[in-house]
Amino acid sequence: MSIMKIDGVCYSYDNKRNVLKNVSADLEAGKMYAILGPSGCGKTTLLSLLGGLDSPADGQILFNGKNIESIGLSTHRKQNAAFIFQSYNLIDYLTPKENVALTSKLPPLPILEKVGLTEEESSRNVLKLSGGQQQRVAIARALASDAKMILADEPTGNLDEDTAVEITDMLKECAHKMQKCVVIVTHSNELARQADVIFRLKKGDLRISTN
Ligand SMILES: Nc1ncnc2c1ncn2[C@@H]1O[C@H](COP(=O)(O)OP(=O)(O)OP(=O)(O)O)[C@@H](O)[C@H]1O
Ligand SMILES: [Mg+2]
């Protein structure tokens, strides 16, 4: 059963050009989705709508069968969606443990160890970690939050190829082993091949293919 449904969604920023034209798709828990498409085609816009950062001009987005507008966008953001960004967006004067503790009542260290950080790294200021390690902290923060949807906007955009593969594998594990619904925006065809389903966005239309 789908956890999230995009139902005939249209969106434009200025009423002149439709960034999304009647886009529909079903997303399931336990799967990883990749959104591919040229710069400016609306990938971030679509991710923002899934995360309840904005509302579609037309159509609706359903979470567990309920329109997220009726759930309440702020409740949806708090309970159902966790974001991961290209530039990590951690609180930079805190340690990984403190960053994760902000979204979780669970002890942060086991979650950080699960994504590959040592206890010492988890207690360092986040700015003293590599980009790959900082992105692991962002993944731990998303996992700590209980949200079923992990929405990642170019999470490997700042990382070298090998680290990008590791981070993508980790996100895939979040989907397959933890039953999260993971959506990754990427410019990399190679990373998109790791996904279960690829959404190709072009001129406002969405094409869906299964890997
Ligand atoms: N706040 C905004 N106000 C007006 N137009 C916007 C706004 N945000 C985005 N746009 C426009 O909407 C279109 C889609 O933008 P979006 O950021 O979703 O693209 P994208 O596919 O994520 O691109 P990239 O790969 O470069 O990140 C672009 O033409 C962009 O200029
Ligand atoms: Mg973008």
PDB file of C-alpha atoms and ligand atoms in Angstrom:
ATOM      1  CA  MET A   1       0.000   0.000   0.000  1.00  0.00           C
ATOM      2  CA  SER A   2       1.231   3.482  -0.736  1.00  0.00           C
ATOM      3  CA  ILE A   3       2.267   5.661   2.190  1.00  0.00           C
ATOM      4  CA  MET A   4       2.235   8.790   0.103  1.00  0.00           C
ATOM      5  CA  LYS A   5       0.220   9.637  -2.957  1.00  0.00           C
ATOM      6  CA  ILE A   6       0.813  12.561  -5.305  1.00  0.00           C
ATOM      7  CA  ASP A   7      -2.528  13.124  -6.965  1.00  0.00           C
ATOM      8  CA  GLY A   8      -2.765  15.444  -9.987  1.00  0.00           C
ATOM      9  CA  VAL A   9      -0.415  18.026  -8.518  1.00  0.00           C
ATOM     10  CA  CYS A  10       0.172  21.327 -10.322  1.00  0.00           C
ATOM     11  CA  TYR A  11       2.465  24.060  -9.045  1.00  0.00           C
ATOM     12  CA  SER A  12       3.733  27.390 -10.263  1.00  0.00           C
ATOM     13  CA  TYR A  13       5.623  30.151  -8.448  1.00  0.00           C
ATOM     14  CA  ASP A  14       4.270  32.995 -10.564  1.00  0.00           C
ATOM     15  CA  ASN A  15       1.179  31.792 -12.492  1.00  0.00           C
ATOM     16  CA  LYS A  16       3.135  32.150 -15.748  1.00  0.00           C
ATOM     17  CA  ARG A  17       4.868  28.830 -16.016  1.00  0.00           C
ATOM     18  CA  ASN A  18       3.748  25.564 -14.456  1.00  0.00           C
ATOM     19  CA  VAL A  19       6.742  23.985 -12.726  1.00  0.00           C
ATOM     20  CA  LEU A  20       4.676  20.829 -12.130  1.00  0.00           C
ATOM     21  CA  LYS A  21       1.838  19.866 -14.490  1.00  0.00           C
ATOM     22  CA  ASN A  22      -0.652  17.319 -13.234  1.00  0.00           C
ATOM     23  CA  VAL A  23       1.948  15.101 -11.564  1.00  0.00           C
ATOM     24  CA  SER A  24       0.780  11.820 -10.011  1.00  0.00           C
ATOM     25  CA  ALA A  25       2.697   8.998  -8.295  1.00  0.00           C
ATOM     26  CA  ASP A  26       2.421   6.521  -5.447  1.00  0.00           C
ATOM     27  CA  LEU A  27       5.229   6.072  -2.946  1.00  0.00           C
ATOM     28  CA  GLU A  28       5.597   3.060  -0.676  1.00  0.00           C
ATOM     29  CA  ALA A  29       7.370   2.481   2.631  1.00  0.00           C
ATOM     30  CA  GLY A  30      10.431   0.241   2.278  1.00  0.00           C
ATOM     31  CA  LYS A  31      11.432   1.709  -1.072  1.00  0.00           C
ATOM     32  CA  MET A  32      13.936   4.273  -2.282  1.00  0.00           C
ATOM     33  CA  TYR A  33      12.903   6.714  -4.995  1.00  0.00           C
ATOM     34  CA  ALA A  34      15.219   8.915  -7.064  1.00  0.00           C
ATOM     35  CA  ILE A  35      14.082  12.147  -8.679  1.00  0.00           C
ATOM     36  CA  LEU A  36      16.192  12.969 -11.752  1.00  0.00           C
ATOM     37  CA  GLY A  37      15.991  15.882 -14.137  1.00  0.00           C
ATOM     38  CA  PRO A  38      17.767  18.962 -15.455  1.00  0.00           C
ATOM     39  CA  SER A  39      18.493  21.948 -13.244  1.00  0.00           C
ATOM     40  CA  GLY A  40      15.403  24.077 -12.731  1.00  0.00           C
ATOM     41  CA  CYS A  41      12.929  21.332 -13.691  1.00  0.00           C
ATOM     42  CA  GLY A  42      11.224  21.358 -10.271  1.00  0.00           C
ATOM     43  CA  LYS A  43      12.899  18.581  -8.247  1.00  0.00           C
ATOM     44  CA  THR A  44      13.312  20.671  -5.091  1.00  0.00           C
ATOM     45  CA  THR A  45       9.804  22.052  -5.590  1.00  0.00           C
ATOM     46  CA  LEU A  46       8.342  18.535  -5.671  1.00  0.00           C
ATOM     47  CA  LEU A  47      10.326  17.493  -2.566  1.00  0.00           C
ATOM     48  CA  SER A  48       9.108  20.634  -0.734  1.00  0.00           C
ATOM     49  CA  LEU A  49       5.500  19.755  -1.521  1.00  0.00           C
ATOM     50  CA  LEU A  50       6.007  16.178  -0.257  1.00  0.00           C
ATOM     51  CA  GLY A  51       7.461  17.567   2.975  1.00  0.00           C
ATOM     52  CA  GLY A  52       4.631  20.043   3.486  1.00  0.00           C
ATOM     53  CA  LEU A  53       6.787  23.140   3.057  1.00  0.00           C
ATOM     54  CA  ASP A  54       4.275  24.500   0.536  1.00  0.00           C
ATOM     55  CA  SER A  55       0.875  23.603  -0.959  1.00  0.00           C
ATOM     56  CA  PRO A  56       0.092  22.554  -4.533  1.00  0.00           C
ATOM     57  CA  ALA A  57      -1.863  25.030  -6.695  1.00  0.00           C
ATOM     58  CA  ASP A  58      -4.043  22.127  -7.775  1.00  0.00           C
ATOM     59  CA  GLY A  59      -4.301  18.449  -6.843  1.00  0.00           C
ATOM     60  CA  GLN A  60      -3.404  16.974  -3.477  1.00  0.00           C
ATOM     61  CA  ILE A  61      -0.769  15.085  -1.545  1.00  0.00           C
ATOM     62  CA  LEU A  62      -1.984  12.268   0.664  1.00  0.00           C
ATOM     63  CA  PHE A  63      -0.131  10.689   3.584  1.00  0.00           C
ATOM     64  CA  ASN A  64      -1.613   7.345   4.664  1.00  0.00           C
ATOM     65  CA  GLY A  65      -4.710   8.236   2.642  1.00  0.00           C
ATOM     66  CA  LYS A  66      -5.198  11.665   4.240  1.00  0.00           C
ATOM     67  CA  ASN A  67      -4.673  14.984   2.495  1.00  0.00           C
ATOM     68  CA  ILE A  68      -1.674  16.584   4.234  1.00  0.00           C
ATOM     69  CA  GLU A  69      -3.564  19.889   4.256  1.00  0.00           C
ATOM     70  CA  SER A  70      -6.139  18.309   6.570  1.00  0.00           C
ATOM     71  CA  ILE A  71      -3.418  16.675   8.704  1.00  0.00           C
ATOM     72  CA  GLY A  72      -1.967  20.202   8.925  1.00  0.00           C
ATOM     73  CA  LEU A  73       1.281  21.037   7.127  1.00  0.00           C
ATOM     74  CA  SER A  74       3.183  21.787  10.328  1.00  0.00           C
ATOM     75  CA  THR A  75       2.037  18.515  11.931  1.00  0.00           C
ATOM     76  CA  HIS A  76       3.002  16.672   8.724  1.00  0.00           C
ATOM     77  CA  ARG A  77       6.453  18.328   8.773  1.00  0.00           C
ATOM     78  CA  LYS A  78       6.985  17.481  12.419  1.00  0.00           C
ATOM     79  CA  GLN A  79       5.694  13.909  12.460  1.00  0.00           C
ATOM     80  CA  ASN A  80       6.057  12.454   8.989  1.00  0.00           C
ATOM     81  CA  ALA A  81       8.940  14.027   7.079  1.00  0.00           C
ATOM     82  CA  ALA A  82      12.670  14.343   7.761  1.00  0.00           C
ATOM     83  CA  PHE A  83      14.852  16.383   5.402  1.00  0.00           C
ATOM     84  CA  ILE A  84      18.469  15.835   4.401  1.00  0.00           C
ATOM     85  CA  PHE A  85      20.218  18.618   2.454  1.00  0.00           C
ATOM     86  CA  GLN A  86      23.257  18.877   0.197  1.00  0.00           C
ATOM     87  CA  SER A  87      25.049  21.120   2.691  1.00  0.00           C
ATOM     88  CA  TYR A  88      24.115  18.964   5.744  1.00  0.00           C
ATOM     89  CA  ASN A  89      22.391  21.823   7.647  1.00  0.00           C
ATOM     90  CA  LEU A  90      23.571  20.693  11.066  1.00  0.00           C
ATOM     91  CA  ILE A  91      23.738  23.074  14.002  1.00  0.00           C
ATOM     92  CA  ASP A  92      27.397  23.909  13.714  1.00  0.00           C
ATOM     93  CA  TYR A  93      28.227  24.841  17.309  1.00  0.00           C
ATOM     94  CA  LEU A  94      26.977  21.469  18.579  1.00  0.00           C
ATOM     95  CA  THR A  95      28.353  17.940  18.513  1.00  0.00           C
ATOM     96  CA  PRO A  96      26.731  15.101  16.492  1.00  0.00           C
ATOM     97  CA  LYS A  97      25.228  13.744  19.738  1.00  0.00           C
ATOM     98  CA  GLU A  98      23.669  17.127  20.514  1.00  0.00           C
ATOM     99  CA  ASN A  99      22.379  17.525  16.935  1.00  0.00           C
ATOM    100  CA  VAL A 100      20.683  14.125  17.023  1.00  0.00           C
ATOM    101  CA  ALA A 101      19.311  14.703  20.535  1.00  0.00           C
ATOM    102  CA  LEU A 102      17.384  17.692  19.153  1.00  0.00           C
ATOM    103  CA  THR A 103      15.039  15.389  17.223  1.00  0.00           C
ATOM    104  CA  SER A 104      14.995  12.332  19.449  1.00  0.00           C
ATOM    105  CA  LYS A 105      14.281  11.184  22.953  1.00  0.00           C
ATOM    106  CA  LEU A 106      16.342   8.039  22.300  1.00  0.00           C
ATOM    107  CA  PRO A 107      20.022   8.021  23.291  1.00  0.00           C
ATOM    108  CA  PRO A 108      21.849   9.493  20.264  1.00  0.00           C
ATOM    109  CA  LEU A 109      25.089   7.466  20.376  1.00  0.00           C
ATOM    110  CA  PRO A 110      23.676   4.097  19.194  1.00  0.00           C
ATOM    111  CA  ILE A 111      22.027   5.848  16.229  1.00  0.00           C
ATOM    112  CA  LEU A 112      25.288   7.617  15.337  1.00  0.00           C
ATOM    113  CA  GLU A 113      27.204   4.348  15.649  1.00  0.00           C
ATOM    114  CA  LYS A 114      24.669   2.703  13.344  1.00  0.00           C
ATOM    115  CA  VAL A 115      25.586   5.197  10.605  1.00  0.00           C
ATOM    116  CA  GLY A 116      29.290   4.582  11.155  1.00  0.00           C
ATOM    117  CA  LEU A 117      30.518   7.285  13.553  1.00  0.00           C
ATOM    118  CA  THR A 118      32.734   6.438  16.514  1.00  0.00           C
ATOM    119  CA  GLU A 119      32.025   7.675  20.028  1.00  0.00           C
ATOM    120  CA  GLU A 120      34.903  10.167  19.752  1.00  0.00           C
ATOM    121  CA  GLU A 121      33.607  11.547  16.413  1.00  0.00           C
ATOM    122  CA  SER A 122      30.119  11.774  17.886  1.00  0.00           C
ATOM    123  CA  SER A 123      31.432  14.024  20.673  1.00  0.00           C
ATOM    124  CA  ARG A 124      33.427  16.408  18.417  1.00  0.00           C
ATOM    125  CA  ASN A 125      32.101  19.711  17.123  1.00  0.00           C
ATOM    126  CA  VAL A 126      30.393  18.898  13.782  1.00  0.00           C
ATOM    127  CA  LEU A 127      32.609  21.364  11.879  1.00  0.00           C
ATOM    128  CA  LYS A 128      35.581  19.149  12.768  1.00  0.00           C
ATOM    129  CA  LEU A 129      34.080  16.257  10.773  1.00  0.00           C
ATOM    130  CA  SER A 130      34.471  15.557   7.031  1.00  0.00           C
ATOM    131  CA  GLY A 131      31.542  16.242   4.689  1.00  0.00           C
ATOM    132  CA  GLY A 132      30.763  12.518   4.489  1.00  0.00           C
ATOM    133  CA  GLN A 133      30.732  12.266   8.289  1.00  0.00           C
ATOM    134  CA  GLN A 134      28.501  15.341   8.569  1.00  0.00           C
ATOM    135  CA  GLN A 135      26.053  13.791   6.112  1.00  0.00           C
ATOM    136  CA  ARG A 136      26.019  10.634   8.265  1.00  0.00           C
ATOM    137  CA  VAL A 137      25.022  12.837  11.218  1.00  0.00           C
ATOM    138  CA  ALA A 138      22.210  14.306   9.087  1.00  0.00           C
ATOM    139  CA  ILE A 139      21.040  10.751   8.281  1.00  0.00           C
ATOM    140  CA  ALA A 140      21.200   9.831  11.986  1.00  0.00           C
ATOM    141  CA  ARG A 141      19.130  12.927  12.786  1.00  0.00           C
ATOM    142  CA  ALA A 142      16.538  11.856  10.195  1.00  0.00           C
ATOM    143  CA  LEU A 143      16.468   8.289  11.583  1.00  0.00           C
ATOM    144  CA  ALA A 144      16.146   9.543  15.149  1.00  0.00           C
ATOM    145  CA  SER A 145      12.991  11.447  14.311  1.00  0.00           C
ATOM    146  CA  ASP A 146      10.562   8.539  13.726  1.00  0.00           C
ATOM    147  CA  ALA A 147       9.391  10.184  10.478  1.00  0.00           C
ATOM    148  CA  LYS A 148       8.385   7.625   7.848  1.00  0.00           C
ATOM    149  CA  MET A 149       9.503   9.797   4.918  1.00  0.00           C
ATOM    150  CA  ILE A 150      13.156  10.757   4.403  1.00  0.00           C
ATOM    151  CA  LEU A 151      13.393  13.531   1.820  1.00  0.00           C
ATOM    152  CA  ALA A 152      16.943  14.147   0.633  1.00  0.00           C
ATOM    153  CA  ASP A 153      17.807  17.008  -1.742  1.00  0.00           C
ATOM    154  CA  GLU A 154      21.085  16.175  -3.525  1.00  0.00           C
ATOM    155  CA  PRO A 155      22.488  14.546  -0.364  1.00  0.00           C
ATOM    156  CA  THR A 156      25.683  13.538  -2.151  1.00  0.00           C
ATOM    157  CA  GLY A 157      26.144  16.741  -4.156  1.00  0.00           C
ATOM    158  CA  ASN A 158      29.139  17.889  -2.076  1.00  0.00           C
ATOM    159  CA  LEU A 159      30.789  14.484  -1.733  1.00  0.00           C
ATOM    160  CA  ASP A 160      33.366  12.499  -3.711  1.00  0.00           C
ATOM    161  CA  GLU A 161      32.174   9.482  -5.741  1.00  0.00           C
ATOM    162  CA  ASP A 162      33.066   6.760  -3.230  1.00  0.00           C
ATOM    163  CA  THR A 163      31.507   8.629  -0.307  1.00  0.00           C
ATOM    164  CA  ALA A 164      28.440   9.352  -2.460  1.00  0.00           C
ATOM    165  CA  VAL A 165      28.031   5.606  -3.041  1.00  0.00           C
ATOM    166  CA  GLU A 166      28.380   4.903   0.708  1.00  0.00           C
ATOM    167  CA  ILE A 167      25.798   7.548   1.636  1.00  0.00           C
ATOM    168  CA  THR A 168      23.409   6.291  -1.046  1.00  0.00           C
ATOM    169  CA  ASP A 169      23.837   2.702   0.204  1.00  0.00           C
ATOM    170  CA  MET A 170      23.033   3.919   3.708  1.00  0.00           C
ATOM    171  CA  LEU A 171      19.871   5.663   2.545  1.00  0.00           C
ATOM    172  CA  LYS A 172      18.899   2.505   0.674  1.00  0.00           C
ATOM    173  CA  GLU A 173      19.319   0.565   3.912  1.00  0.00           C
ATOM    174  CA  CYS A 174      17.024   3.058   5.676  1.00  0.00           C
ATOM    175  CA  ALA A 175      14.379   2.135   3.099  1.00  0.00           C
ATOM    176  CA  HIS A 176      14.913  -1.611   2.877  1.00  0.00           C
ATOM    177  CA  LYS A 177      15.797  -2.445   6.508  1.00  0.00           C
ATOM    178  CA  MET A 178      13.934   0.254   8.424  1.00  0.00           C
ATOM    179  CA  GLN A 179      10.898   0.480   6.168  1.00  0.00           C
ATOM    180  CA  LYS A 180      11.319   4.198   5.551  1.00  0.00           C
ATOM    181  CA  CYS A 181      10.114   5.782   2.340  1.00  0.00           C
ATOM    182  CA  VAL A 182      13.258   7.468   1.034  1.00  0.00           C
ATOM    183  CA  VAL A 183      13.157  10.069  -1.757  1.00  0.00           C
ATOM    184  CA  ILE A 184      16.473  11.331  -3.127  1.00  0.00           C
ATOM    185  CA  VAL A 185      16.956  14.167  -5.593  1.00  0.00           C
ATOM    186  CA  THR A 186      20.122  13.570  -7.593  1.00  0.00           C
ATOM    187  CA  HIS A 187      21.868  14.606 -10.792  1.00  0.00           C
ATOM    188  CA  SER A 188      23.669  11.265 -10.970  1.00  0.00           C
ATOM    189  CA  ASN A 189      22.250   8.558 -13.226  1.00  0.00           C
ATOM    190  CA  GLU A 190      24.554   6.100 -11.514  1.00  0.00           C
ATOM    191  CA  LEU A 191      23.188   6.851  -8.034  1.00  0.00           C
ATOM    192  CA  ALA A 192      19.638   6.842  -9.369  1.00  0.00           C
ATOM    193  CA  ARG A 193      20.210   3.259 -10.529  1.00  0.00           C
ATOM    194  CA  GLN A 194      20.485   2.316  -6.831  1.00  0.00           C
ATOM    195  CA  ALA A 195      16.869   3.385  -6.309  1.00  0.00           C
ATOM    196  CA  ASP A 196      13.909   1.029  -6.605  1.00  0.00           C
ATOM    197  CA  VAL A 197      11.962   3.561  -8.657  1.00  0.00           C
ATOM    198  CA  ILE A 198      13.133   6.531 -10.748  1.00  0.00           C
ATOM    199  CA  PHE A 199      11.025   9.643 -11.281  1.00  0.00           C
ATOM    200  CA  ARG A 200      12.202  11.609 -14.323  1.00  0.00           C
ATOM    201  CA  LEU A 201      10.978  15.174 -14.270  1.00  0.00           C
ATOM    202  CA  LYS A 202      11.025  17.152 -17.516  1.00  0.00           C
ATOM    203  CA  LYS A 203       9.125  20.306 -18.411  1.00  0.00           C
ATOM    204  CA  GLY A 204       6.651  19.735 -15.607  1.00  0.00           C
ATOM    205  CA  ASP A 205       5.862  16.101 -16.509  1.00  0.00           C
ATOM    206  CA  LEU A 206       6.841  13.109 -14.398  1.00  0.00           C
ATOM    207  CA  ARG A 207       7.866   9.795 -15.945  1.00  0.00           C
ATOM    208  CA  ILE A 208       8.153   6.810 -13.659  1.00  0.00           C
ATOM    209  CA  SER A 209      10.375   3.785 -14.220  1.00  0.00           C
ATOM    210  CA  THR A 210      11.243   0.808 -12.038  1.00  0.00           C
ATOM    211  CA  ASN A 211      14.839  -0.395 -11.690  1.00  0.00           C
TER     212      ASN A 211
HETATM  213  N1  LIG B   1      10.892  30.823  -4.556  1.00  0.00           N
HETATM  214  C1  LIG B   1      10.826  30.840  -5.897  1.00  0.00           C
HETATM  215  N2  LIG B   1      10.244  31.871  -6.565  1.00  0.00           N
HETATM  216  C2  LIG B   1      10.150  31.887  -7.906  1.00  0.00           C
HETATM  217  N3  LIG B   1      10.607  30.896  -8.701  1.00  0.00           N
HETATM  218  C3  LIG B   1      11.200  29.859  -8.108  1.00  0.00           C
HETATM  219  C4  LIG B   1      11.356  29.768  -6.673  1.00  0.00           C
HETATM  220  N4  LIG B   1      12.000  28.606  -6.374  1.00  0.00           N
HETATM  221  C5  LIG B   1      12.235  28.011  -7.538  1.00  0.00           C
HETATM  222  N5  LIG B   1      11.768  28.739  -8.584  1.00  0.00           N
HETATM  223  C6  LIG B   1      11.835  28.380 -10.014  1.00  0.00           C
HETATM  224  O1  LIG B   1      11.103  27.182 -10.203  1.00  0.00           O
HETATM  225  C7  LIG B   1      11.791  26.302 -11.094  1.00  0.00           C
HETATM  226  C8  LIG B   1      12.043  24.970 -10.405  1.00  0.00           C
HETATM  227  O2  LIG B   1      12.974  25.182  -9.347  1.00  0.00           O
HETATM  228  P1  LIG B   1      13.556  23.999  -8.458  1.00  0.00           P
HETATM  229  O3  LIG B   1      14.397  24.629  -7.414  1.00  0.00           O
HETATM  230  O4  LIG B   1      12.451  23.133  -8.011  1.00  0.00           O
HETATM  231  O5  LIG B   1      14.453  23.226  -9.532  1.00  0.00           O
HETATM  232  P2  LIG B   1      15.447  21.990  -9.339  1.00  0.00           P
HETATM  233  O6  LIG B   1      15.019  20.934 -10.307  1.00  0.00           O
HETATM  234  O7  LIG B   1      15.529  21.627  -7.913  1.00  0.00           O
HETATM  235  O8  LIG B   1      16.843  22.602  -9.843  1.00  0.00           O
HETATM  236  P3  LIG B   1      18.368  22.274  -9.352  1.00  0.00           P
HETATM  237  O9  LIG B   1      18.733  20.947  -9.954  1.00  0.00           O
HETATM  238  O10 LIG B   1      19.159  23.388  -9.967  1.00  0.00           O
HETATM  239  O11 LIG B   1      18.374  22.296  -7.863  1.00  0.00           O
HETATM  240  C9  LIG B   1      13.037  27.054 -11.537  1.00  0.00           C
HETATM  241  O12 LIG B   1      12.773  27.667 -12.770  1.00  0.00           O
HETATM  242  C10 LIG B   1      13.256  28.077 -10.441  1.00  0.00           C
HETATM  243  O13 LIG B   1      13.877  29.229 -10.931  1.00  0.00           O
HETATM  244 MG    MG B   2      17.048  21.723  -6.456  1.00  0.00          MG
END
